Every structure is written in C-alpha cells, then in structure tokens.
Coordinates of C-alpha atoms in Angstrom, one line a residue:
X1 CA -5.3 -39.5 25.4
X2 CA -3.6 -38.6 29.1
X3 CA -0.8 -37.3 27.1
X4 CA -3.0 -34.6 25.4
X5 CA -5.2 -34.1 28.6
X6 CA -2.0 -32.9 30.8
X7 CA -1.1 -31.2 27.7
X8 CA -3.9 -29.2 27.1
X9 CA -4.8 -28.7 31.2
X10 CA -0.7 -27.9 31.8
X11 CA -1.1 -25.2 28.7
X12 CA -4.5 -23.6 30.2
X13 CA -3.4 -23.5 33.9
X14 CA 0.0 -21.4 31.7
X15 CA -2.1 -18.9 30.2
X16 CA -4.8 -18.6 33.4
X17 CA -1.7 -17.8 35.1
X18 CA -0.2 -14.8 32.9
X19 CA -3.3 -13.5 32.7
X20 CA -4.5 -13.4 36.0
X21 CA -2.1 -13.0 38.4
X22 CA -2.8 -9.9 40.9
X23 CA 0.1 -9.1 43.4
X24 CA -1.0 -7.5 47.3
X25 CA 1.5 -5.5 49.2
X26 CA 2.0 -8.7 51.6
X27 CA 5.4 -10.3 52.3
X28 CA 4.5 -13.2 50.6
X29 CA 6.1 -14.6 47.7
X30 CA 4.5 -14.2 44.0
X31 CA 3.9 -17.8 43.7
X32 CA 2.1 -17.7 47.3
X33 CA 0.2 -14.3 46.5
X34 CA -1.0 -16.0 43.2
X35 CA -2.3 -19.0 44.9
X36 CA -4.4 -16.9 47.0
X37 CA -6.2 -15.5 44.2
X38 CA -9.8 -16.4 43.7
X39 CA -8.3 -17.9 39.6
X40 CA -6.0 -20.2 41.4
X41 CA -8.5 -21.8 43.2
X42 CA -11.0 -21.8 40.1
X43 CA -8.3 -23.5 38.3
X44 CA -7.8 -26.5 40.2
X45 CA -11.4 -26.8 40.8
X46 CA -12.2 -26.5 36.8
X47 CA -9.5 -29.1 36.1
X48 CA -10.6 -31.5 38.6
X49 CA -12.5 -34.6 37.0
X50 CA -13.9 -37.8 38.3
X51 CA -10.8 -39.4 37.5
X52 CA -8.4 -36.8 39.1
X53 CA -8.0 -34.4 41.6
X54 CA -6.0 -31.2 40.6
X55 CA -4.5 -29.0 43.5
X56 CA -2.3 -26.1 43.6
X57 CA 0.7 -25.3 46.3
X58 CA 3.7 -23.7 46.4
X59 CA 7.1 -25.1 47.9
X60 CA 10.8 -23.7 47.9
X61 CA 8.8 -19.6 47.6
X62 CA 9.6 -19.8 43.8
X63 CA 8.2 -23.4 42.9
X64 CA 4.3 -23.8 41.9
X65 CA 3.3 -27.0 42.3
X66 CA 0.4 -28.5 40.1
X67 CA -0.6 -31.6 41.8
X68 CA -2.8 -34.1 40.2
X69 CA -4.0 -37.0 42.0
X70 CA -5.9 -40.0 40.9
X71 CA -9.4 -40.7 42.8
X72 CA -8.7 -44.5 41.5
X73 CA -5.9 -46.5 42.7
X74 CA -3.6 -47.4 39.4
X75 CA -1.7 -49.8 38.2
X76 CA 1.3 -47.6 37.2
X77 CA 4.0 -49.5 35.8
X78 CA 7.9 -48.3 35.2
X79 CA 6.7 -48.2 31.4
X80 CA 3.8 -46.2 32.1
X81 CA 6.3 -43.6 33.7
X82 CA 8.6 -43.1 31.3
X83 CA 6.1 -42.9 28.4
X84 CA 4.4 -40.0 30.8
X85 CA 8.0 -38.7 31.9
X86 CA 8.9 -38.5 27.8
X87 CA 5.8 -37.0 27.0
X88 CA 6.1 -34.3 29.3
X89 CA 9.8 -34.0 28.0
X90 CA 8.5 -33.6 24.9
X91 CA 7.0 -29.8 26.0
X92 CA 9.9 -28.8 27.5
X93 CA 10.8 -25.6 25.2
X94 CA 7.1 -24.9 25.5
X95 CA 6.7 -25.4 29.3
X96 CA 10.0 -23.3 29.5
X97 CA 9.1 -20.6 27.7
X98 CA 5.2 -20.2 29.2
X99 CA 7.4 -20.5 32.7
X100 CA 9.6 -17.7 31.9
X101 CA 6.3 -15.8 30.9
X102 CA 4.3 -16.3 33.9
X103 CA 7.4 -16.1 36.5
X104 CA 7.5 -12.3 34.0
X105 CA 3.9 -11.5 34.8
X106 CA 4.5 -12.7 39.2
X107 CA 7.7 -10.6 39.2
X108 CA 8.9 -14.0 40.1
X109 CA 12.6 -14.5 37.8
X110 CA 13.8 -17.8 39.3
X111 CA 10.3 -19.8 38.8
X112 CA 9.6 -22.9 38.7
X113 CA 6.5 -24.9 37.9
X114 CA 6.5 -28.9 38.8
X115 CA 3.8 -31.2 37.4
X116 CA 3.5 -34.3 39.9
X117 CA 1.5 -37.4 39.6
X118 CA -0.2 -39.0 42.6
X119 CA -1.4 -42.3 42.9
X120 CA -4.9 -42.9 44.8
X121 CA -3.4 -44.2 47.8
X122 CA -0.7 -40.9 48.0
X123 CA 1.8 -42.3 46.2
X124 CA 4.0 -40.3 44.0
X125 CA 4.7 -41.7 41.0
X126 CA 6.1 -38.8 38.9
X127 CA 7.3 -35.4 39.4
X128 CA 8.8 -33.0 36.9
X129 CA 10.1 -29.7 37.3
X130 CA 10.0 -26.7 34.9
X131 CA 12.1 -23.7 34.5

C-alpha cells in the first residue's frame, strides 16, 4: 500500500513539475524558481495527509528535495528500509527518465530529485537520490 502511495504521489509531483514550471529573470536556480511557484506549494499541500507531511526544498542549486515526514512516530525497522529502499529502486528507469524530463522543461541538465523519509521525531530514515 505505501509502496504504491510514494509511487503514485512521486509520479504526480513528476508530471506537476513538467507541466508547470514558469522560469523569472531572477538569479536563482531553476529548481529554486520552481519552488517558488504558486504549483509547488499546491503540491506539497495536496499530498500532505494525516499521516504525513509532504514539503518541498532545494539543496546543492540542482537537487529538489521531496520530503515526506511522518506526523506519527514509527517503528521503522532495518527491514522496513530496505523493502522501501528496493521499492523505490524498483522505479529507477522511470524516476530517471521523468527527471531527465522535468530537469528539460527547468532548463536544469544536471538535476536531481531525492525522495527522503522522515520519522516523526526528525529522524531520517531514508533518502534516495534521482538523476
């Protein structure tokens, strides 16, 4: 069920982001002139839930950050991990391609989007990068 939940939210925050990405003549990177747009901020505020919090930040100038963050302390195990870590591995060629798409539509070529996992009490317990 989680598995197809990041699936699903990772693959409609993708196509929100090809879609709707407007540039300003600022100096700011693409990945920071798309998070100021008024569809980054619906995003994470559409994907947010009771059980998680979903925010959106940039680090590195080419590296957009999806954060989601429990509102329940978890009981995360090693096992629970690498079942998450494999699942996302399993989307790699898809997650790579819709990256190469959007960093097309930013005018962003090096781009990289990173999923990380947050525990309730600020704890990360997963973090995976895409390119």
């Amino acid at each position: 069920m989680k598995k197809n939940l990041f699936k699903v939210a990772a693959l409609t925050f993708i196509l929100a982001l090809s879609l709707t990405f407007t540039g300003c003549g600022s100096k700011a990177t693409p990945v920071e002139k798309f998070l100021n747009t008024s569809d980054a901020k619906s995003f994470a505020a559409q994907y947010s839930s009771a059980d998680y919090s979903v925010e959106l930040d940039s680090a590195d100038g080419n590296v957009l950050v999806l954060r989601f963050t429990s509102t329940a302390q978890l009981d995360i195990t090693d096992d629970v991990v690498s079942l998450m870590d494999q699942a996302l591995d399993s989307q790699s060629s898809v997650m790579s391609t819709a990256v190469a798409q959007i960093g097309d539509a930013i005018g962003e070529d090096n781009l990289v989007v990173r999923f990380v996992y947050v525990n309730a009490d600020g704890k990360e317990f997963l973090t995976k990068d895409f390119k």
